[in-house]
Amino acid sequence: MEKPLTQHIKNDNTWLSLKDYEKTGGYQALRKALKLNPEDVTKEVKESGLKGRGGAGFSTGMKWGFVPLGEDVPTPKYFVVNGDEMEPGSFKDRLLLEGNPHQLLEGMIIGAYAIQAQFAYVFLRWAYHQAARAITRAIEEAYEAGYLGKNIAGSDFQLDASLHVSVGRYMCGEETGLLNALEGKRANPRSKPPFPGVSGLFGKPTVVNNVETLCNVPHIIANGAGWFKSLSKTDEGGTKIYGASGRVKKPGLWELPLGVSLREILQEHAGGMQDDFQFKGVLPGGGSTDFLTGDHMDVTMDYAGVGKAGSRLGTGTLIVLDDKTCPVGMVLNLERFFAQESCGWCTPCREGLPWTAKTLEAIENGKGEMKDLDILNFQTRYMSPGNTYCALAPGAMEPLQSALKYFKEDFEKHIHEHKCPWKKE
Amino acid sequence: MAKIIIDNKEYESDESKNLLEACLSLGLDLPYFCWHPELDSIGACRQCAVIKYKDEDDTKGKLVMACLEPVTDKVRISLEVDEAKQFRADNIEALMINHPHDCPVCDEGGECHLQDMTVMSGHNYRRYRFKKRTHTNQYLGPFINHEMNRCIQCYRCVRFYKDYAGGKDLDVFGAHDDIYFGRHEPGTLENEFSGNLVEICPTGVFTDKTLKKHYTRKWDLTNAPSVCHNCGLGCNIIASERYGGIRRILSRYNGDVNGYFLCDRGRFGYEYVNSKKRIQFPFKKQNNSLVQIEKKQAIQEIRKVAEGKKLIGIGSPKASLESNFLLRQWVGAKNFYAGIPETEGKLIQKVIEIVKSGKVNVPSLNEVKSYDAVFILGEDVTNTAPMLALNLRQAVRNTPKEQAAGLNIPVWNDAAVREVVQGNTGPFYIAAAQATKLDEVATQTYRAHPDDVARLGQAVAHAINPELPETDCSKEAGKLAESIAGALLDAKKPLIVAGTSLYSRAIIEAAANIAFALKEKEKDAGLFYVAPEVNSVGLFLISDKFLDQAFENVNQNDDAVLIVLENDLYRRTDKNSVDNFLQDYNDIIVLAYLENATTQHATYVLPAGTFAEADGTVINNEGRAQRFYQVHVPENDVESSWKWLQEIMPVGTAESTIHFENIVYNLVKTFPDLEGIQSVAPPADYRKGTQKIPREPHRYTGRTAMHTNINVSEPKPPEDTDSALSFTMEGYSGIPTAAITPFYWSPGWNSAQAINKYQIEVGGELHGGNSGVRLFDKKNSNIGYFKNITKTFSPQKGEWYALPLYHIFGSDELSAQSPAVNERLPKPYIALNNSDAWEAGVKEGDLLGIVLQGETLKLPVKLNTGLTKGTIGLPKGLKETVGTRFPFWITFKKIKDE
Amino acid sequence: MTTQNNISEEIKKEIEEIYQHFPQKSAACIEGLKVIQKHHRWVSDEAVKELAQILEMSPDAIDSVATFYSLIFRKPVGRHVILVCDSVSCWMMDYEKIAGYLKNKLSIDFGETTKDDRFTLLTIPCLGTCDRAPAMMVDEDLHRDLTTDKIDEILKNYE
Ligand SMILES: Cc1cc2nc3c(=O)[nH]c(=O)nc-3n(C[C@H](O)[C@H](O)[C@H](O)COP(=O)(O)O)c2cc1C
Ligand code: SF4
Ligand code: FES
């Protein structure tokens, strides 16, 4: 089984230096790409079927293709790496950032070349100090080795890159909120259209890609779209870093062919549930995805497969709910997070999420009323996609709406018994 | 034009608009909060949701925000389907969970956009059962009251204050449901347009603090369409009264003049009307003091005093055309003097000459926003014509905005447009005698003595048209002139701004030359002159003599009678000259609003109506004639000056008995150029059906009760024979013509936003046309270039050239006497150039002694005002500097520290 | 406690260095706040005003940004800041026990600072180490697989 993204990552808390990376064939893809037309680089990526690993699953090649090329286009253009990773239960980008920073930089430089950007930023969440050190050092090394700066690898291409460390807020992960944060502003999202490819950072054409997405790029260029497609079990192409947290025996991260089954991840890689704990449900791709249950064990963990089961692949990191944890408490924890992290720009999210959290809190504390379930159902409709300004609130509704569906009795039990059945007195 | 289908009905709409604008323009009721016609769309409040269908077969559709969707041909939407209606009701419910529901004690109650939208959306019962979040409020200065708990986070306040008006000290703080709009610490809101927050905020967060002091609900106010009297721009206002006091001023929308907004001088500078110093009854001088007398007695005595005497009339730029004209008719043209010194009057005449020539377009105040390159000569517009500054700030964005258009971003997508524009500004040049607030958006500034400002202007004109005389200026100035000329020529619509404030004819001429030269190059150039006072232009259209000439014509036989109309001469020129002049007359009749230095010398003082108690016509800087109407009939003897004049004229004089409209008629007969003023407003006998236009809303309360402490029987309401307006609540309840619209109201629309219903298109022209008549739109004369070039200014040793520095709060006589504005007056100072100060060994705050009008003044030094070497600045119009005739040479002495 | 929170020449230089990299000075606002916080642990009103001058912004505009972000401290914090992850995976893995233990041990609640100014205790959303929950971060050090026993050992390292 091929693991292009992680095979060289050491598990001793160190990262691959430039030398080590080059030994694994690093920066060869960049040299290859620089000999191609930018359009052809984009074409290769488009053909590979690579979809954004940041959660939305949009075709990476298509995104790059929206950026205007040629003489009379607005400059400078920007290329931004989204390393904010603040989705609860997600920790996959950390591995790539801390373990193999040059792989990310190579993908970023290739992407920048494809859209002919002049500046690249790595936007990193504050808590990733180790990653910040790795990226800082890697950028220095890349400049020294001529992979950044003028005449990259002997070509005419020029790119400057720097690291920006965030100061908190989940909204910074939303790509347009991120751009505002990079501009030194409040990380409110921006109106789309215009998309960043037209008007992004400082009003100039910009691409924002997730860390994992970009780590795939050197391998696609080096080995071709066909090879990339062949990696996955389904037709979506590539591998995926899956992970699991919660009461499983072996929580962790695994690079697997895209499209393995939920069962395989849970049983084989995560080692099944810890003794004394039963599986109750799982959020398949971070805090803003719908629950799947025991009935969904054969779901293929790719974009289409999880979608068909009524949830989203999201970040591909599973949050496993066990029978000894209160589902209402779990959803409350998530909704508190989302309410806290709302930017406060649009009404449904700013007002709806705290209302949702307070309602769940009442239920969890035994103060719930049956009417509260109507309120919760109302919130999931009120904050459905399209009703809000960005995808934060609709994402927040996913665990709630599915919990209301799958764990309805648990909610009702709280209300009838005037207490949380899981809480020991 | 596009065909759009709304709830299965076809309409036509403009493709440059968004769907919310389209719906509102079609008269449909679609609620909204974050959108505002002048601020455009950001899509934050989610209130304007509609369902949009892909095509005829799509029955489900998709919920979209109308304010973020372009009008496209054949677009299909529904406002009425359940899903859309339900979402809008739900959204209001969400907005209201933290709202305090304190309408009964909220100043916005009864004219609250949030109330209106809540009713419109159909949301009634709250389901939220938890604690509301609360905020603390801030002290924001004398104008604005703050009550943050009522906030619905529509962001309109910061978008207006910061993005639109360039304010720095109001912002949004915090995140998630803890969003706070205010200052980073309590304190006075500094921006000159802060008062607009009162109308911009859809609920009661920012309310009018001056109104709060004498609070009245909107429905209990008697209102009149009026014109702001605080500067020369003539912004339209609604003035409102209850129990004999003026309660507040709102902006009266005029798509040609002030649009939606007002400056703070205009909004809060009204309270002098209610002042204790108001002259409310006739007074007569007895034993050297003024004693109140009966109106009848006053009239009889004055008639007698004036009988057969030579009469000298002093007019005023604060008084209406009608009052000035009537005085002129009575005293005779040769004895009528504009109450303005020559230094200023000649300049106004010059401006009139140029504007009237019709040689270049003189844009309206609102049109200023459409220019894409600006050159200001000499004028500190923020302080001399504040609303002009606001509109120039919008013009600055036109060139960079074109980039957004190039990316197919619709102009109404405000957030996206701003993102593309970033902080960029179009070509904007300021040449002034000192630093000005607009410098922050200027491409380049040039600071020089007025003569050199003019010289730069002439150099620019020469660079555009090399046949014009050359100016030998410094290399730096020469280069600047080249680049200004280049930028103006590159622009589609270049605008030149100048004015009279620096008393420089050369500046006025240079500005005209540039505009003429641009016009010759086929540019759609505009020329905008700032005039000092509300009727400065009107006054000089009917008079040609200055105060100085009145002073020269000594009262030889000691028997002439002097009549001074609404004019404190001691503010016009130095005390000695006025003293000498007044001493010459035994009989002085003064028509005044407030006790002042001139009334002290009167033998009779008559209570003249301010804008609040008088009717009349005024002419603004662009030559636009506008009518203002009295708000109420006061319970004292205050009335329009023209009425007083009619009453004190000898019986039998042609003018003494005629109706207001006949005064206008006679005026036009005498001055055929002013013919337009006859159509400024509908005649007094104009009726809607059979009805007059009521000044009071039909839910006005308490009429039968408000006088019961005096008399239980309800007095007959006063009649208004001068206009088509009535003083009561009875009458036509629809939408009257703009010139006589006393307030905005439409079923379901109680807030200021009801204005939508009065406009043909939201943000556009009013039904039946915006009010006001431009008098000079025809090409009138063949004016040529001004070829005279002034000499360059040379600083003198030991002597300084004193320039007036203007203050929005303070330089204007009447507004400064309003308590709230009075709190904002600057302390007197003497402004010095840094290097002059250094040479003289003085620093910021040091006291300097100067002699003004024979009196020694001690003033603290203010530095960093951008004045050029050899000049000093003194605040214009403050108590300490009043009557000073700028410009002049002066010396100062350092006063040793005690 | 650092009450002296003025911007030294050194800080000013650092900030000036940063805005060279941006098309506008104001874009360095967040970076500027970070620099101040690096030196002073928190950002005082005074510092906001001084930063405003350096970046040619208004203090209001700076504070608008500062108050948006959760990790810009506008109130004084202790010498060490403990950030306990309270997000979903840690919550499931006994976050409450850890939180209770810390509060008890330090005799403070979340949002508070110990009397000796040694620790400030805060919660933080997901630290991105969910497979090794529960987790917390003290200053820049990540501590995972927490148990109450471990906490005693860990805190000893922060004086
Ligand atoms: C509230 C919110 C938070 C997000 N956080 C992240 C994040 O932390 N990291 C990330 O890569 N994408 C995040 N996204 C998705 C981004 O908006 C964007 O789709 C992604 O960075 C694009 O990269 P990709 O196409 O490579 O996936 C978030 C989206 C939303 C709505
Ligand atoms: S204060 Fe008023 S204008 Fe500002 S966001 Fe709140 S409701 Fe809107
Ligand atoms: S008016 Fe359309 S979202 Fe606010």
mmCIF file of C-alpha atoms in Angstrom, chain A residues 3-98:
data_model
loop_
_atom_site.group_PDB
_atom_site.id
_atom_site.type_symbol
_atom_site.label_atom_id
_atom_site.label_comp_id
_atom_site.label_asym_id
_atom_site.label_seq_id
_atom_site.Cartn_x
_atom_site.Cartn_y
_atom_site.Cartn_z
ATOM 1 C CA LYS A 3 1.637 6.161 1.524
ATOM 2 C CA PRO A 4 3.091 9.044 -0.440
ATOM 3 C CA LEU A 5 2.227 11.692 2.126
ATOM 4 C CA THR A 6 3.526 10.073 5.264
ATOM 5 C CA GLN A 7 5.995 7.378 4.286
ATOM 6 C CA HIS A 8 9.040 9.478 5.063
ATOM 7 C CA ILE A 9 7.740 11.056 8.213
ATOM 8 C CA LYS A 10 9.770 9.930 11.196
ATOM 9 C CA ASN A 11 8.128 9.189 14.465
ATOM 10 C CA ASP A 12 10.822 10.707 16.657
ATOM 11 C CA ASN A 13 9.368 14.204 16.761
ATOM 12 C CA THR A 14 11.815 15.562 14.190
ATOM 13 C CA TRP A 15 11.131 16.778 10.741
ATOM 14 C CA LEU A 16 12.769 16.064 7.431
ATOM 15 C CA SER A 17 15.406 18.646 6.724
ATOM 16 C CA LEU A 18 15.862 19.877 3.195
ATOM 17 C CA LYS A 19 18.677 17.385 2.675
ATOM 18 C CA ASP A 20 16.597 14.482 3.939
ATOM 19 C CA TYR A 21 13.691 15.584 1.843
ATOM 20 C CA GLU A 22 15.771 15.881 -1.281
ATOM 21 C CA LYS A 23 17.058 12.378 -0.656
ATOM 22 C CA THR A 24 13.511 11.100 -0.904
ATOM 23 C CA GLY A 25 13.187 12.735 -4.303
ATOM 24 C CA GLY A 26 12.015 16.026 -2.856
ATOM 25 C CA TYR A 27 11.773 19.108 -5.084
ATOM 26 C CA GLN A 28 12.109 16.964 -8.217
ATOM 27 C CA ALA A 29 8.424 17.514 -8.872
ATOM 28 C CA LEU A 30 8.961 21.262 -8.603
ATOM 29 C CA ARG A 31 11.788 21.121 -11.136
ATOM 30 C CA LYS A 32 9.525 19.134 -13.404
ATOM 31 C CA ALA A 33 6.637 21.516 -12.959
ATOM 32 C CA LEU A 34 8.783 24.554 -13.709
ATOM 33 C CA LYS A 35 9.494 23.086 -17.115
ATOM 34 C CA LEU A 36 5.775 22.820 -17.852
ATOM 35 C CA ASN A 37 3.363 25.600 -18.718
ATOM 36 C CA PRO A 38 1.472 26.768 -15.660
ATOM 37 C CA GLU A 39 -1.730 25.719 -17.405
ATOM 38 C CA ASP A 40 -0.394 22.205 -17.835
ATOM 39 C CA VAL A 41 0.433 21.926 -14.159
ATOM 40 C CA THR A 42 -3.134 22.859 -13.355
ATOM 41 C CA LYS A 43 -4.399 20.423 -15.942
ATOM 42 C CA GLU A 44 -2.460 17.557 -14.413
ATOM 43 C CA VAL A 45 -3.829 18.362 -10.964
ATOM 44 C CA LYS A 46 -7.326 18.671 -12.339
ATOM 45 C CA GLU A 47 -7.050 15.300 -14.045
ATOM 46 C CA SER A 48 -5.778 13.648 -10.911
ATOM 47 C CA GLY A 49 -9.171 14.310 -9.337
ATOM 48 C CA LEU A 50 -7.549 15.794 -6.230
ATOM 49 C CA LYS A 51 -10.230 17.284 -4.025
ATOM 50 C CA GLY A 52 -9.626 19.788 -1.260
ATOM 51 C CA ARG A 53 -8.807 18.095 2.007
ATOM 52 C CA GLY A 54 -9.822 21.123 4.061
ATOM 53 C CA GLY A 55 -13.376 19.908 4.357
ATOM 54 C CA ALA A 56 -15.292 21.218 1.390
ATOM 55 C CA GLY A 57 -13.843 18.780 -1.118
ATOM 56 C CA PHE A 58 -13.669 21.148 -4.061
ATOM 57 C CA SER A 59 -11.541 20.165 -7.056
ATOM 58 C CA THR A 60 -8.098 21.672 -6.548
ATOM 59 C CA GLY A 61 -7.271 21.870 -10.232
ATOM 60 C CA MET A 62 -10.503 23.704 -10.952
ATOM 61 C CA LYS A 63 -9.831 26.195 -8.175
ATOM 62 C CA TRP A 64 -6.429 26.974 -9.644
ATOM 63 C CA GLY A 65 -7.987 27.268 -13.069
ATOM 64 C CA PHE A 66 -10.177 30.193 -11.954
ATOM 65 C CA VAL A 67 -7.172 32.423 -11.463
ATOM 66 C CA PRO A 68 -6.565 34.672 -14.452
ATOM 67 C CA LEU A 69 -3.230 34.117 -16.206
ATOM 68 C CA GLY A 70 -1.418 36.232 -18.723
ATOM 69 C CA GLU A 71 -0.083 39.725 -19.044
ATOM 70 C CA ASP A 72 -2.937 42.040 -18.173
ATOM 71 C CA VAL A 73 -4.061 40.490 -14.930
ATOM 72 C CA PRO A 74 -4.062 42.060 -11.500
ATOM 73 C CA THR A 75 -0.807 41.584 -9.611
ATOM 74 C CA PRO A 76 0.594 40.516 -7.282
ATOM 75 C CA LYS A 77 -1.211 37.225 -6.982
ATOM 76 C CA TYR A 78 -1.106 35.233 -3.787
ATOM 77 C CA PHE A 79 -1.006 31.611 -2.793
ATOM 78 C CA VAL A 80 -2.078 30.760 0.724
ATOM 79 C CA VAL A 81 -1.692 27.563 2.692
ATOM 80 C CA ASN A 82 -4.495 26.980 5.139
ATOM 81 C CA GLY A 83 -2.894 25.424 8.209
ATOM 82 C CA ASP A 84 -5.435 26.684 10.679
ATOM 83 C CA GLU A 85 -6.803 23.244 11.556
ATOM 84 C CA MET A 86 -9.144 24.219 14.333
ATOM 85 C CA GLU A 87 -11.968 21.857 13.513
ATOM 86 C CA PRO A 88 -12.613 19.963 16.754
ATOM 87 C CA GLY A 89 -11.378 16.427 16.539
ATOM 88 C CA SER A 90 -9.042 17.155 13.612
ATOM 89 C CA PHE A 91 -5.289 16.795 13.883
ATOM 90 C CA LYS A 92 -4.142 15.506 10.541
ATOM 91 C CA ASP A 93 -2.452 18.615 9.147
ATOM 92 C CA ARG A 94 -0.302 18.807 12.257
ATOM 93 C CA LEU A 95 1.393 15.554 11.286
ATOM 94 C CA LEU A 96 2.262 16.832 7.827
ATOM 95 C CA LEU A 97 3.385 20.222 9.074
ATOM 96 C CA GLU A 98 5.572 18.887 11.834
#
